[in-house]
Each structure stands twice: as C-alpha cells, then as structure tokens.
Amino acid sequence: MEQDSRKKRSVWTIGLLVLGLVLLIGGSAFGYFVFKANETTETTNSELTRGDKSERRDDTIDLTKNHFSVLLAGVDGGASLEEGRTDSLMVATFNKESRQVTLVSIPRDAYVDIVTEDGEFKDKINHAYAYGGIDTTIATVETLFDIPIDYYATINFDGIEDLVDAVGGVEVDVLIPISGRATGNVELEPGVQMLDGKEALAYSRMRKDDPEGDIGRAKRQQQVLEAIINEATTINSFTKLNRIMTAVGNNIRTNMSLSEASQLQPYTKSLRSFNQETLEGGDLTIGGVYYYELDQADLNDKRALLKTELGLPVTTEDSGPDPGDGFSETTTY
C-alpha cells in the first residue's frame, strides 16, 4: 500500500505547476489577463521566512540571467494548504542556456535528514511539511541535493477537479474501460472523448483493473497531464480564463511574483517536453514503520544532474553521507 501510494500523485504536481506557469505567462486576452492575474496573485503569493534568497546563493536570482530551481509540493491536507503533508515533491531546474526544464521527483516516504531550526533528525521527507511547513521542506530538500531552492509552488490536490473543469474538460484517448466504486462510480469506455474533472481524476487514479498496473496508470496520468497543458495553452475565452484563475488562486501558493513569472516565456516550449527523473531506492521497514531507502549511487547521479543544470560545480564530495545512515535496526524487503 505504502509503496503504491508514494508515486500516486507526482504527475499532478507537474501538471498543476505547468498550468499555473502557463496562466501566469499570459495569452491572447492579455489586458483582461493582467487584471485577473494581479487579483489572483494577492491570494497565491506567499513569501518564505528566509526571505527572497536561499542561503546557498550569494545574490538574488535574476530569471533573465540565471539558471534557477523550483520546488513543487503537492499537499494533501484537506481544504487548507497550511496543513497536512506533502504527498509528492519534485525539484524543477530551469537552464537559461538550453531552455531545458528538468524535474526530479522525491518519493514521499524517502528516509532523509529533516532540517529544522532546532536541528536535524531522520524521518520521512513528507513529514517535513508537518514539522515546519514549506520552509522546513525547502531546507530539507536543499540539504538532500546540496543545491539552492529559489522558488516553490504548493498545490492542494483537492482542487484537481476544479482545475480540469476550469479548462473546460480535457480530451483523452481512453485506453481501458473504467468503472466501479473505487472510481467514484465513473463509467468510461475506450476511445477519444472529453472528460470532466471527476472523470479525469478517476481515469488517472485507477490501478487495480489495469493489466499493466502502475506502469499503465503512469501512462494514463501522462495522457491527462498533456491534455491539461494543451487546453491551458490554447485558452481564448474570457469566461474560461476567469474560472481557471479562480481555481489557481484557490489551490496554489508560491513565492514567485507575477513579474517574475512573466519572464518564463522562453521556457514555454520546454514545459511541454521536460526531462523527468525519479529518485530510486528500495523498501525498508524500521520498527514496523515503512520507509523508502534511497539508493546512494542514484542519489549522487541525480544530485550531479541538478547541479549541472543549475551551473554549479560537481565534485567528488557531492556523494555525501548515505541518506539511510543512522538506522539502528532495519529489515529490507
């Protein structure tokens, strides 16, 4: 169960961030957009306790001149983005030279050093949000990868249906039939069709009846993700834009200002063709509690990848301590 759920929603984090960025970049109805975007920004913008610069940066980032990073956090805490835990975490790097967007997802149960104001201790990385909100989560991820996190975006998963409905539904080539109580009694037959928010969510979440299991579900989630992006990048209706901005405002928080987001225009094409990686590892149980033990060699590779994309030096010291160090009694499966 734990192993299955840790990857359940990571794709939604990408989709919702991309949707938010596309909306903040603008579209054909620019005048109306600026009015609505500023109105939405008052709700979505939330600064970090640390200020506007990571302690790992000498100077504040200029998006027109520097590579930069964004931490994407999918929060599952009910109606509030200030409660709950992060069910998915992903680091996105934006390389100004190649215009490449690279995303590395972190399994929610990864056993790492949680970095707080009072010190460090080992726990699941998704607990960092409960211990100290997005600030503690960012500090933890910065330590894990030894990189600065310049921006963040938190997304409330409860708003997925609103966002899909806000773009007017998504066209998807349904690959397998969907039905049953586990899908909220949604009934879908194979074939190209328009899905509303409830249907899209059911289609992307169903796993048990898919012959390919998690692999099949990942394919379906990718379909829905691409459909959301396609709809968001072809917005030409004032009414639709108003609904989308409302959905974004209700479900996303970020420290990226509207003026900064407007500087992401060169990355628009890359957002539709990004490089996606996932930290690898294995199952681990300590005292009856499930954890995900990160593979040190793979962590080193992903750390080097992110540093390279950010233009930071990669050295032999980047291997760092094994994220699993400190286990007293372990049982691996």
Tab-separated table of C-alpha atoms in Angstrom, residues 2-4 6-7 106-112 124 278-286 289-299 322-324 327 330-333:
chain	number	residue	atom	x	y	z
A	2	GLU	CA	2.728	2.471	1.003
A	3	GLN	CA	4.842	1.537	-1.994
A	4	ASP	CA	1.893	2.140	-4.281
A	6	ARG	CA	4.224	7.159	-2.852
A	7	LYS	CA	4.048	7.611	-6.646
A	106	ILE	CA	11.339	12.520	-4.475
A	107	PRO	CA	9.343	9.563	-3.107
A	108	ARG	CA	7.160	10.738	-0.227
A	109	ASP	CA	8.496	8.072	2.151
A	110	ALA	CA	12.193	8.724	1.459
A	111	TYR	CA	14.165	8.478	4.711
A	112	VAL	CA	16.310	11.626	4.900
A	124	LYS	CA	10.169	10.516	6.020
A	278	THR	CA	12.735	9.871	-10.124
A	279	LEU	CA	14.953	9.031	-7.166
A	280	GLU	CA	15.380	5.285	-6.975
A	281	GLY	CA	15.637	3.058	-3.931
A	282	GLY	CA	14.066	0.160	-2.115
A	283	ASP	CA	11.559	-0.722	0.568
A	284	LEU	CA	12.670	-0.586	4.177
A	285	THR	CA	10.938	-1.276	7.491
A	286	ILE	CA	12.112	0.048	10.856
A	289	VAL	CA	7.190	1.527	10.035
A	290	TYR	CA	7.612	1.645	6.259
A	291	TYR	CA	10.313	3.834	4.693
A	292	TYR	CA	11.841	4.227	1.256
A	293	GLU	CA	15.617	3.862	1.345
A	294	LEU	CA	17.253	5.974	-1.360
A	295	ASP	CA	19.924	4.336	-3.493
A	296	GLN	CA	23.126	6.275	-2.803
A	297	ALA	CA	24.600	5.893	-6.294
A	298	ASP	CA	21.368	7.067	-7.893
A	299	LEU	CA	21.086	9.973	-5.458
A	322	ASP	CA	24.246	7.772	2.814
A	323	PRO	CA	20.674	9.098	3.354
A	324	GLY	CA	19.984	5.870	5.205
A	327	PHE	CA	19.361	3.140	11.003
A	330	THR	CA	16.421	-2.471	9.778
A	331	THR	CA	14.602	-5.031	7.748
A	332	THR	CA	14.686	-4.699	3.974
A	333	TYR	CA	12.339	-6.393	1.561
